[in-house]
Coordinates of C-alpha atoms in Angstrom, one line a residue:
Chain A
X1 CA 53.7 81.2 -3.2
X2 CA 51.5 79.8 -6.0
X3 CA 49.9 76.5 -4.9
X4 CA 47.5 74.9 -7.3
X5 CA 46.5 71.7 -5.5
X6 CA 45.4 68.4 -7.7
X7 CA 41.5 68.8 -7.2
X8 CA 42.1 72.5 -8.7
X9 CA 44.1 71.2 -11.7
X10 CA 41.3 68.4 -12.2
X11 CA 38.6 71.1 -12.1
X12 CA 40.6 73.4 -14.6
X13 CA 41.3 70.6 -17.0
X14 CA 37.5 69.6 -16.8
X15 CA 36.6 73.4 -17.5
X16 CA 39.1 73.7 -20.3
X17 CA 37.7 70.6 -22.0
X18 CA 34.2 72.0 -21.4
X19 CA 35.2 75.3 -23.0
X20 CA 37.0 73.3 -25.9
X21 CA 33.7 71.7 -26.7
X22 CA 31.3 74.6 -26.0
X23 CA 31.3 75.9 -29.7
X24 CA 30.0 72.5 -30.9
X25 CA 26.7 73.1 -29.1
X26 CA 26.6 76.7 -27.8
X27 CA 24.7 79.6 -29.4
X28 CA 26.6 82.4 -31.0
X29 CA 25.4 84.7 -28.4
X30 CA 27.0 82.6 -25.4
X31 CA 30.2 82.0 -27.7
X32 CA 30.8 85.8 -27.9
X33 CA 30.0 86.2 -24.1
X34 CA 32.4 83.4 -23.1
X35 CA 35.1 85.1 -25.5
X36 CA 34.5 88.5 -23.3
X37 CA 35.0 86.6 -20.3
X38 CA 38.1 85.0 -21.4
X39 CA 39.4 88.6 -22.3
X40 CA 38.4 89.8 -19.1
X41 CA 40.2 86.9 -17.2
X42 CA 43.4 87.6 -19.2
X43 CA 43.2 91.1 -17.9
X44 CA 42.7 90.2 -14.4
X45 CA 45.5 87.6 -14.5
X46 CA 47.8 90.1 -15.6
X47 CA 46.6 92.3 -12.5
X48 CA 46.9 89.3 -10.2
X49 CA 50.8 89.5 -11.0
X50 CA 51.0 92.8 -9.6
X51 CA 48.4 92.8 -6.8
X52 CA 48.3 89.3 -5.7
X53 CA 52.0 88.3 -6.3
X54 CA 53.8 91.5 -5.9
X55 CA 51.6 93.2 -3.4
X56 CA 51.2 96.5 -5.3
X57 CA 47.7 97.6 -5.5
X58 CA 47.1 99.4 -8.7
X59 CA 44.0 101.5 -9.6
X60 CA 45.0 102.3 -13.0
X61 CA 45.5 99.0 -14.6
X62 CA 42.8 99.9 -17.3
X63 CA 45.3 102.5 -18.8
X64 CA 47.4 99.7 -20.1
X65 CA 44.4 97.7 -21.5
X66 CA 43.2 100.8 -23.1
X67 CA 46.5 101.7 -24.6
X68 CA 46.7 98.3 -26.1
X69 CA 43.5 98.6 -27.7
X70 CA 44.1 102.3 -28.9
X71 CA 47.3 101.2 -30.6
X72 CA 45.5 98.8 -32.7
X73 CA 42.8 101.3 -33.5
X74 CA 45.3 104.1 -34.2
X75 CA 47.9 102.3 -36.3
X76 CA 45.7 99.8 -38.1
X77 CA 42.1 101.0 -37.5
X78 CA 42.2 102.8 -41.0
X79 CA 43.7 100.0 -43.0
X80 CA 41.3 97.3 -44.5
X81 CA 43.8 94.5 -44.3
X82 CA 46.6 94.1 -41.9
X83 CA 48.6 91.4 -40.4
X84 CA 48.6 89.9 -36.8
X85 CA 52.3 89.7 -37.0
X86 CA 52.8 93.5 -37.2
X87 CA 49.7 94.6 -35.0
X88 CA 50.3 92.3 -32.2
X89 CA 53.9 93.5 -31.5
X90 CA 52.9 97.2 -32.0
X91 CA 50.1 97.0 -29.4
X92 CA 52.3 95.2 -26.9
X93 CA 55.1 97.6 -27.4
X94 CA 52.7 100.5 -26.9
X95 CA 51.5 99.2 -23.7
X96 CA 54.8 98.2 -22.4
X97 CA 56.3 101.6 -23.1
X98 CA 53.0 102.9 -21.0
X99 CA 54.0 100.7 -18.2
X100 CA 57.7 101.5 -18.5
X101 CA 56.9 105.3 -18.0
X102 CA 54.2 105.2 -15.3
X103 CA 56.2 102.4 -13.6
X104 CA 59.4 104.5 -13.4
X105 CA 57.7 107.2 -11.5
X106 CA 55.3 105.3 -9.4
X107 CA 57.2 102.4 -8.1
X108 CA 59.4 104.7 -6.2
X109 CA 56.3 104.9 -4.0
X110 CA 54.0 102.5 -1.9
X111 CA 51.1 102.2 -0.3
X112 CA 48.4 104.9 -0.7
X113 CA 50.6 107.0 -2.9
X114 CA 51.2 104.0 -5.3
X115 CA 47.4 103.6 -5.5
X116 CA 46.6 107.1 -6.2
X117 CA 49.6 107.5 -8.6
X118 CA 48.5 104.9 -10.8
X119 CA 45.0 106.0 -10.7
X120 CA 46.0 109.5 -11.5
X121 CA 48.2 108.4 -14.5
X122 CA 45.4 106.2 -15.8
X123 CA 43.2 109.3 -15.8
X124 CA 46.0 111.2 -17.6
X125 CA 45.8 108.9 -20.5
X126 CA 42.0 108.8 -20.4
X127 CA 41.7 112.5 -20.6
X128 CA 44.2 112.5 -23.4
X129 CA 42.0 110.2 -25.5
X130 CA 39.1 111.7 -24.4
X131 CA 39.9 115.4 -25.4
X132 CA 42.1 114.4 -28.3
X133 CA 40.4 115.3 -31.4
X134 CA 43.1 113.5 -33.4
X135 CA 41.6 110.2 -32.0
X136 CA 37.9 111.0 -32.3
X137 CA 37.7 112.0 -28.5
X138 CA 34.9 110.4 -26.9
X139 CA 33.1 109.2 -30.0
X140 CA 35.9 106.3 -30.3
X141 CA 37.4 104.6 -33.2
X142 CA 35.8 102.0 -35.4
X143 CA 38.1 99.2 -36.8
X144 CA 37.7 98.7 -40.6
X145 CA 39.0 95.1 -40.5
X146 CA 40.3 92.3 -38.3
X147 CA 43.9 91.1 -38.1
X148 CA 44.8 88.5 -40.7
X149 CA 46.7 85.5 -39.6
X150 CA 48.9 84.5 -42.5
X151 CA 52.2 82.6 -43.1
X152 CA 53.4 83.6 -46.3
X153 CA 50.0 83.6 -48.5
X154 CA 48.5 80.8 -46.3
X155 CA 45.7 81.9 -44.2
X156 CA 46.0 80.1 -41.0
X157 CA 42.9 81.5 -39.3
X158 CA 40.1 83.9 -40.0
X159 CA 39.6 86.0 -37.0
X160 CA 36.4 87.5 -38.5
X161 CA 34.8 84.2 -37.6
X162 CA 33.4 84.1 -34.0
X163 CA 34.3 80.6 -33.3
X164 CA 37.8 80.9 -34.5
X165 CA 38.3 84.2 -32.7
X166 CA 37.0 82.2 -29.7
X167 CA 39.7 79.4 -29.9
X168 CA 42.3 82.0 -30.5
X169 CA 41.4 83.8 -27.3
X170 CA 41.3 80.6 -25.5
X171 CA 44.7 79.5 -26.7
X172 CA 46.0 83.1 -25.7
X173 CA 44.3 82.8 -22.3
X174 CA 46.0 79.1 -21.5
X175 CA 49.4 80.4 -22.7
X176 CA 49.2 83.5 -20.5
X177 CA 48.3 81.4 -17.5
X178 CA 51.2 78.9 -18.1
X179 CA 53.4 81.9 -18.8
X180 CA 52.5 83.5 -15.5
X181 CA 52.8 80.1 -13.7
X182 CA 56.3 79.7 -15.3
X183 CA 57.4 83.4 -14.1
X184 CA 55.9 82.8 -10.5
X185 CA 57.8 79.5 -10.0
X186 CA 60.9 81.0 -11.5
X187 CA 63.6 82.5 -9.2
X188 CA 62.1 85.9 -10.1
X189 CA 58.7 84.8 -9.0
X190 CA 60.2 83.6 -5.7
X191 CA 61.6 87.1 -5.2
X192 CA 58.4 89.0 -6.0
X193 CA 56.2 86.7 -3.7
X194 CA 58.8 87.4 -1.1
X195 CA 58.3 91.2 -1.7
X196 CA 54.6 90.7 -1.4
X197 CA 55.1 89.1 2.2
X198 CA 57.9 91.3 3.5
X199 CA 59.5 93.8 1.4
X200 CA 62.1 94.7 4.0
X201 CA 63.4 91.4 4.5
X202 CA 64.0 90.7 1.0
X203 CA 65.9 93.9 0.6
X204 CA 68.0 92.9 3.4
X205 CA 68.8 89.6 1.5
X206 CA 70.4 92.0 -1.1
X207 CA 67.9 92.0 -3.8
X208 CA 67.0 95.3 -5.5
X209 CA 63.4 95.0 -4.9
X210 CA 62.6 98.2 -6.8
X211 CA 63.9 96.7 -10.1
X212 CA 61.6 93.4 -9.4
X213 CA 58.6 95.4 -8.6
X214 CA 59.3 97.4 -11.7
X215 CA 59.7 94.3 -13.9
X216 CA 56.5 92.9 -12.6
X217 CA 54.8 96.2 -13.1
X218 CA 55.8 96.2 -16.9
X219 CA 55.0 92.6 -17.4
X220 CA 51.6 93.1 -15.8
X221 CA 51.1 96.3 -18.1
X222 CA 52.0 94.3 -21.2
X223 CA 49.7 91.5 -20.7
X224 CA 46.9 94.0 -19.8
X225 CA 47.7 95.6 -23.3
X226 CA 47.5 92.2 -24.9
X227 CA 43.9 91.7 -23.4
X228 CA 43.3 95.2 -24.8
X229 CA 44.3 94.3 -28.1
X230 CA 41.9 91.2 -28.0
X231 CA 39.1 93.4 -27.0
X232 CA 39.7 96.0 -29.7
X233 CA 40.1 93.3 -32.3
X234 CA 36.9 91.6 -31.1
X235 CA 34.5 94.2 -30.7
X236 CA 36.2 96.4 -33.6
X237 CA 35.2 99.5 -31.6
X238 CA 37.5 101.4 -29.2
X239 CA 36.4 104.4 -26.7
X240 CA 38.3 106.3 -24.1
X241 CA 35.9 104.4 -21.6
X242 CA 38.2 101.5 -21.7
X243 CA 40.7 103.5 -19.9
X244 CA 38.2 105.1 -17.3
X245 CA 39.1 104.3 -13.4
X246 CA 35.7 102.5 -13.4
X247 CA 37.5 99.7 -15.5
X248 CA 40.4 99.7 -13.4
X249 CA 38.1 99.3 -10.2
X250 CA 35.8 96.6 -12.0
X251 CA 39.0 94.5 -12.8
X252 CA 40.1 94.9 -9.2
X253 CA 36.5 93.7 -8.2
X254 CA 37.0 90.7 -10.7
X255 CA 40.3 89.7 -8.9
X256 CA 38.9 90.0 -5.4
X257 CA 35.7 88.1 -6.6
X258 CA 37.8 85.2 -7.7
X259 CA 40.6 85.3 -5.2
X260 CA 43.9 87.1 -5.2
X261 CA 47.2 85.2 -5.9
X262 CA 45.9 82.2 -7.4
X263 CA 45.9 82.9 -11.1
X264 CA 42.9 80.5 -11.7
X265 CA 40.9 82.9 -9.3
X266 CA 40.7 85.7 -11.8
X267 CA 39.1 83.4 -14.4
X268 CA 36.3 82.4 -12.0
X269 CA 36.0 86.2 -11.1
X270 CA 35.7 87.2 -14.7
X271 CA 33.0 84.3 -15.2
X272 CA 31.1 85.6 -11.9
X273 CA 31.3 89.4 -12.8
X274 CA 30.3 89.0 -16.3
X275 CA 27.4 86.9 -15.7
X276 CA 26.3 89.2 -13.0
X277 CA 26.5 92.1 -15.4
X278 CA 24.6 90.2 -18.1
X279 CA 21.8 88.9 -15.6
X280 CA 21.3 91.7 -13.0
X281 CA 20.0 94.4 -15.6
X282 CA 17.2 92.0 -16.3
X283 CA 16.0 92.3 -12.6
X284 CA 15.9 95.8 -12.3
X285 CA 17.0 99.0 -13.9
X286 CA 19.1 100.1 -10.9
X287 CA 21.1 96.9 -10.9
X288 CA 24.3 98.7 -9.8
X289 CA 22.9 98.9 -6.2
X290 CA 22.7 95.3 -6.3
X291 CA 26.2 94.8 -7.7
X292 CA 27.6 97.2 -5.2
X293 CA 25.8 95.4 -2.2
X294 CA 27.3 92.1 -3.6
X295 CA 30.6 93.5 -3.8
X296 CA 30.3 94.7 -0.1
X297 CA 29.2 91.4 1.0
X298 CA 32.2 89.6 -0.6
X299 CA 34.5 92.1 0.7
X300 CA 33.4 91.9 4.5
X301 CA 32.5 88.1 4.6
X302 CA 34.7 86.4 1.7
X303 CA 37.8 88.6 1.4
X304 CA 39.6 85.9 -0.3
X305 CA 37.3 85.4 -3.1
X306 CA 35.1 82.7 -4.6
X307 CA 38.0 80.3 -5.4
X308 CA 38.8 80.2 -1.3
X309 CA 35.5 78.3 -1.0
X310 CA 37.2 75.4 -2.8
X311 CA 40.4 76.0 -0.7
X312 CA 38.3 75.8 2.4
X313 CA 37.0 72.4 1.2
X314 CA 40.0 70.8 -0.2
X315 CA 43.1 72.4 1.7
X316 CA 44.5 74.0 4.7
X317 CA 45.5 77.5 4.4
X318 CA 49.3 77.6 4.9
X319 CA 50.7 81.0 3.9
X320 CA 47.8 83.4 4.0
X321 CA 47.7 83.2 8.0
X322 CA 51.4 84.8 8.1
X323 CA 50.7 87.5 5.5
X324 CA 50.6 90.9 6.6
X325 CA 47.8 92.8 5.3
X326 CA 48.4 95.7 3.2
Chain B
X1 CA 42.8 139.4 -23.8
X2 CA 43.9 141.9 -21.2
X3 CA 44.7 142.1 -17.7
X4 CA 41.1 142.0 -16.2
X5 CA 40.5 138.8 -18.0
X6 CA 43.3 137.1 -16.5
X7 CA 42.3 138.5 -13.1
X8 CA 38.9 137.0 -13.5
X9 CA 40.5 133.8 -14.5
X10 CA 42.9 134.1 -11.5
X11 CA 40.0 134.6 -9.3
X12 CA 37.8 131.8 -10.7
X13 CA 40.9 129.5 -10.3
X14 CA 41.4 130.6 -6.6
X15 CA 37.8 130.2 -5.8
X16 CA 37.7 126.5 -7.4
X17 CA 41.0 126.2 -5.3
X18 CA 39.2 126.8 -2.4
X19 CA 36.2 124.3 -2.9
X20 CA 39.0 121.6 -3.7
X21 CA 40.7 122.5 -0.4
X22 CA 37.5 121.7 1.5
X23 CA 37.2 118.3 -0.2
X24 CA 40.7 117.5 -0.2
X25 CA 41.4 118.4 3.5
X26 CA 38.7 115.6 4.5
X27 CA 40.3 113.1 2.2
X28 CA 44.0 113.9 3.5
X29 CA 42.9 113.7 7.0
X30 CA 41.2 110.4 6.5
X31 CA 44.1 109.2 4.6
X32 CA 46.7 110.6 7.2
X33 CA 45.0 109.7 10.4
X34 CA 42.9 106.4 9.6
X35 CA 45.3 105.4 6.8
X36 CA 42.0 104.5 4.9
X37 CA 41.4 105.1 1.1
X38 CA 38.0 106.6 0.6
X39 CA 37.0 106.5 -3.0
X40 CA 33.4 107.5 -1.9
X41 CA 34.6 110.8 -0.7
X42 CA 33.6 112.4 -4.0
X43 CA 30.1 110.8 -3.4
X44 CA 29.6 113.0 -0.3
X45 CA 30.3 116.0 -2.3
X46 CA 27.6 114.9 -4.7
X47 CA 25.3 114.0 -1.7
X48 CA 26.0 117.5 -0.4
X49 CA 24.9 119.1 -3.6
X50 CA 22.0 117.2 -4.2
X51 CA 20.6 117.6 -0.5
X52 CA 21.0 121.3 -0.9
X53 CA 19.3 121.2 -4.3
X54 CA 16.3 119.2 -2.9
X55 CA 16.0 121.3 0.5
X56 CA 16.3 124.4 -1.5
X57 CA 13.5 123.4 -3.7
X58 CA 11.4 122.7 -0.7
X59 CA 12.0 125.8 1.4
X60 CA 13.0 128.3 -1.3
X61 CA 16.1 129.3 0.4
X62 CA 19.5 128.2 -0.3
X63 CA 20.8 129.2 3.1
X64 CA 18.1 127.3 5.0
X65 CA 18.5 124.4 2.6
X66 CA 22.3 124.3 3.3
X67 CA 21.5 124.6 7.1
X68 CA 19.3 121.7 7.0
X69 CA 21.3 119.7 4.6
X70 CA 24.5 119.8 6.8
X71 CA 23.5 117.8 9.6
X72 CA 21.6 115.1 7.1
X73 CA 25.0 114.8 5.3
X74 CA 26.8 114.1 8.4
X75 CA 24.4 111.6 9.7
X76 CA 24.7 109.9 6.3
X77 CA 28.7 109.8 6.7
X78 CA 28.6 108.5 10.2
X79 CA 26.1 105.9 9.2
X80 CA 28.5 104.9 6.3
X81 CA 31.4 104.8 8.8
X82 CA 29.8 102.6 11.2
X83 CA 28.0 100.3 9.0
X84 CA 30.6 99.7 6.2
X85 CA 34.0 101.4 6.6
X86 CA 34.8 100.6 10.3
X87 CA 34.9 96.9 9.0
X88 CA 37.9 97.5 6.8
X89 CA 40.1 99.7 8.9
X90 CA 42.4 96.5 9.5
X91 CA 42.0 94.8 6.3
X92 CA 44.3 96.9 4.2
X93 CA 44.1 99.0 1.3
X94 CA 43.0 96.8 -1.4
X95 CA 39.6 96.0 0.5
X96 CA 39.1 99.5 1.3
X97 CA 39.4 100.4 -2.4
X98 CA 36.8 97.8 -3.1
X99 CA 34.4 98.6 -0.5
X100 CA 34.3 102.2 -1.4
X101 CA 34.1 101.5 -5.1
X102 CA 31.0 99.6 -4.4
X103 CA 29.9 102.5 -2.3
X104 CA 30.4 104.9 -5.3
X105 CA 28.1 102.5 -7.5
X106 CA 25.5 102.2 -4.8
X107 CA 25.3 106.3 -4.3
X108 CA 25.7 107.0 -8.1
X109 CA 22.6 104.6 -8.8
X110 CA 20.6 106.0 -5.8
X111 CA 21.2 109.6 -7.2
X112 CA 19.7 108.4 -10.7
X113 CA 17.0 106.7 -9.0
X114 CA 15.9 109.8 -6.9
X115 CA 16.8 112.6 -9.2
X116 CA 17.2 111.1 -12.7
X117 CA 19.7 111.5 -15.3
X118 CA 19.1 115.3 -16.0
X119 CA 21.5 118.0 -14.8
X120 CA 19.8 120.4 -12.4
X121 CA 20.9 124.0 -11.1
X122 CA 19.9 126.2 -8.3
X123 CA 19.5 130.2 -8.6
X124 CA 22.2 132.4 -6.9
X125 CA 20.1 133.9 -3.9
X126 CA 19.0 137.4 -4.3
X127 CA 21.1 138.7 -1.5
X128 CA 24.4 137.7 -3.2
X129 CA 23.2 137.8 -7.0
X130 CA 24.8 141.1 -7.8
X131 CA 28.3 141.5 -9.4
X132 CA 31.2 143.8 -9.0
X133 CA 32.3 145.8 -12.3
X134 CA 35.8 145.4 -13.2
X135 CA 36.1 147.2 -16.5
X136 CA 33.3 148.6 -18.8
X137 CA 32.3 145.4 -19.9
X138 CA 33.6 142.7 -17.4
X139 CA 32.0 141.9 -14.0
X140 CA 32.7 139.6 -11.3
X141 CA 29.8 137.8 -9.5
X142 CA 29.7 138.4 -5.7
X143 CA 28.5 134.6 -5.1
X144 CA 32.1 133.6 -6.1
X145 CA 33.7 136.0 -3.8
X146 CA 31.3 134.7 -1.1
X147 CA 32.4 131.2 -1.8
X148 CA 36.0 132.2 -1.4
X149 CA 35.2 134.1 1.8
X150 CA 33.2 131.1 3.5
X151 CA 36.0 128.8 2.6
X152 CA 38.7 131.1 4.0
X153 CA 36.6 131.1 7.3
X154 CA 36.3 127.6 7.4
X155 CA 40.0 127.1 6.8
X156 CA 40.8 129.5 9.6
X157 CA 38.4 127.6 11.8
X158 CA 40.1 124.2 10.9
X159 CA 43.5 125.5 11.5
X160 CA 42.3 126.7 14.9
X161 CA 40.8 123.6 15.9
X162 CA 43.7 121.4 14.7
X163 CA 46.5 123.5 16.4
X164 CA 44.9 124.9 19.5
X165 CA 42.2 122.6 20.8
X166 CA 42.6 119.2 22.5
X167 CA 40.7 117.4 19.7
X168 CA 43.3 118.7 17.4
X169 CA 46.0 117.7 19.4
X170 CA 44.5 114.1 19.3
X171 CA 44.0 114.4 15.4
X172 CA 47.6 115.5 15.1
X173 CA 48.9 112.8 17.2
X174 CA 46.7 110.3 15.4
X175 CA 48.5 111.2 12.1
X176 CA 51.9 110.7 13.5
X177 CA 51.5 107.4 15.3
X178 CA 48.3 105.7 15.8
X179 CA 49.3 103.0 18.2
X180 CA 50.9 105.4 20.7
X181 CA 47.7 107.3 20.8
X182 CA 46.0 104.2 21.6
X183 CA 48.5 103.4 24.3
X184 CA 47.7 106.7 26.0
X185 CA 44.1 105.8 26.7
X186 CA 42.3 107.7 24.0
X187 CA 39.4 106.0 22.3
X188 CA 40.7 105.7 18.8
X189 CA 37.5 104.6 17.3
X190 CA 35.7 107.6 18.2
X191 CA 38.6 109.8 17.1
X192 CA 38.3 107.9 13.6
X193 CA 34.6 108.5 13.7
X194 CA 35.0 112.2 14.4
X195 CA 37.5 112.6 11.7
X196 CA 35.6 110.8 9.2
X197 CA 32.4 112.8 9.9
X198 CA 34.6 115.9 9.8
X199 CA 35.9 115.0 6.4
X200 CA 32.4 114.1 5.2
X201 CA 30.8 117.6 6.3
X202 CA 33.7 119.5 4.6
X203 CA 33.0 117.3 1.3
X204 CA 29.4 117.8 1.6
X205 CA 29.5 121.5 2.3
X206 CA 31.7 122.1 -0.5
X207 CA 29.1 120.5 -2.8
X208 CA 26.3 122.4 -1.2
X209 CA 28.1 125.8 -1.4
X210 CA 29.0 125.1 -5.1
X211 CA 25.4 124.4 -6.2
X212 CA 24.7 127.8 -7.7
X213 CA 27.9 128.0 -9.7
X214 CA 28.2 124.4 -10.8
X215 CA 25.3 122.4 -12.3
X216 CA 24.2 119.1 -10.6
X217 CA 24.8 116.0 -12.9
X218 CA 25.2 112.3 -12.6
X219 CA 28.8 111.3 -11.8
X220 CA 29.9 114.8 -10.6
X221 CA 31.3 113.1 -7.5
X222 CA 33.7 111.1 -9.6
X223 CA 35.3 114.2 -11.2
X224 CA 35.9 116.0 -7.9
X225 CA 37.4 112.8 -6.4
X226 CA 39.9 112.2 -8.8
X227 CA 40.9 115.8 -8.8
X228 CA 41.0 115.9 -5.0
X229 CA 43.2 112.8 -5.2
X230 CA 45.6 114.7 -7.0
X231 CA 45.7 117.4 -4.8
X232 CA 46.2 115.1 -1.8
X233 CA 49.1 113.6 -3.6
X234 CA 50.7 116.7 -4.5
X235 CA 50.3 118.2 -1.1
X236 CA 51.3 115.2 1.0
X237 CA 49.2 112.7 2.5
X238 CA 48.0 113.8 6.0
X239 CA 49.0 117.3 5.4
X240 CA 46.4 120.2 5.7
X241 CA 48.7 122.8 4.5
X242 CA 49.6 120.6 1.7
X243 CA 46.1 120.2 0.7
X244 CA 45.8 123.8 0.6
X245 CA 48.9 124.6 -1.5
X246 CA 48.1 121.6 -3.8
X247 CA 44.4 122.8 -4.0
X248 CA 45.5 126.2 -5.1
X249 CA 48.0 125.0 -7.6
X250 CA 45.5 122.6 -9.3
X251 CA 42.6 125.1 -9.2
X252 CA 44.5 127.8 -10.9
X253 CA 46.2 125.7 -13.2
X254 CA 43.1 124.1 -14.1
X255 CA 41.2 127.1 -14.8
X256 CA 44.0 128.7 -16.8
X257 CA 44.5 125.3 -18.8
X258 CA 40.9 125.5 -19.6
X259 CA 41.1 129.0 -21.2
X260 CA 44.7 128.8 -22.8
X261 CA 44.8 125.2 -23.9
X262 CA 41.4 123.8 -24.0
X263 CA 42.4 120.8 -25.8
X264 CA 44.5 119.4 -23.2
X265 CA 43.2 121.0 -20.0
X266 CA 42.6 117.7 -18.1
X267 CA 46.1 116.3 -19.1
X268 CA 47.8 119.6 -17.7
X269 CA 46.6 118.7 -14.1
X270 CA 48.0 115.2 -14.2
X271 CA 51.3 116.2 -16.0
X272 CA 51.8 118.8 -13.3
X273 CA 51.2 116.1 -10.6
X274 CA 53.9 114.1 -12.4
X275 CA 56.3 116.7 -12.5
X276 CA 55.9 117.3 -8.9
X277 CA 56.2 113.9 -7.9
X278 CA 59.2 113.2 -9.7
X279 CA 60.8 116.0 -7.9
X280 CA 59.2 115.0 -4.6
X281 CA 57.9 111.6 -4.6
X282 CA 56.1 112.1 -1.1
X283 CA 54.4 115.2 -2.0
X284 CA 55.3 118.8 -1.0
X285 CA 54.6 118.7 2.6
X286 CA 54.9 116.2 5.7
X287 CA 51.7 115.1 7.4
X288 CA 50.2 117.8 9.7

């Protein structure tokens, strides 16, 4: 059950205000960094729908991110001008199709099998792009241009401009956030949250839980594709490493860092992880040891993530106590 | 391409399958009995390989190196179980995935710290460096046959332990019903510790014995982990027999894939897994 309390809303609006105002005084480097954070936040929110609200732990979510990115590179990478209105639907359809295929097979399983199946399928796509000479293998693909946003002949936005892209990403992130809140508060969301808590009971109430899980999987995959599209359009360079299982693991880390099943947690987690990845390498060459240590500490001592710190201050936990661990 | 070429490929595939079996059988036991996802299992393969490389370098003899590396690897495994993994037994798969993911980051970075980014290799020991002629021009190295033979012996030993001894009885009982085993007064924590160490020992040993035929490189654990996961999923979680059959299927098909369809070799393995799982969503065999 999604509960966003008043203090959290206040905090979110405050943060949104800051983010809106940031390009007025921020340096270009930090504007780009924030754009990255927001893209990762969208990616993590899509996974939150699956892991936090449906209770399906996926270790292959990067596949959809990468496929969204690759669709942009494959179909539009060689053209020097193309429209957003063509590119976005193609990328979303590509990611959704992949989610349908993987979902049809893996939804039938649960628990450990589900985790390993999603992982294995993501690896399949990873190796497909890694080894295919057609798509440049592990050298990746460079994009020639950014998508154009036009209405008729009128240019609405210039995505080549870093600040414009920043606001574009921010707009999409807010839209995804509101869209997920809408879904989760809708009857569909009630059912999947029920599945997360106790699938047997939901099934005994007469719901075809498999279908709900499947739809949730496809929505999550499509939104991850959206994040991949943004990443590809932003960096202009796509490699198979977008699909690697390290990415899938890292995005789970973002989710746990922030807090599962909160929707705003993934945003916080994205901020924390990107800043850590930016800051730790300055300390030592072997910063991954530190990152691993921090992750272990969080898993052991703060299993509900950073956002639970605010929860401990402002509200009492109602539902987490009765939730069975899976 | 004649018959002997395919024979060599088949032997290579079987030998790779045996190695996979050693890694995957530990993984499947840990999954099946402890219900723990251990992504760091591949890291133990890597640790085993690097320990053998390091100790062989010191003592100049692979066998002595392996002999000394085994207890070290087991000690590392037990320490990891006690210090980290024991805390997430009850916490659910998600936290296990994250914890072991973090362990991989740490182990991989430690490897880079201690041995650097270059790839290393170890010579085949003199005793086993010969090869058997198959035709006039093609030969088959003895060391690869030796790997297969050792794996067969270990496999038989494992079968004996699990089917015929008291410990094996407990392991089998643990795989089918954990709570019942506890209710019967068996110290489940100790059983978990033994099973985990056994799994670590098998994975590390596979890494050690493979050192002369494979090179050592950063991230070698990840590759073997993912392919072992595929083996476990195909065979059925918790099933040693399944791990064996799955390892053979994957070992042979990946070696043949590399020679017959080099462009799509890695994809073949996963496509095969998908096909088997469409047919049997729970893998080929039941737990133990």
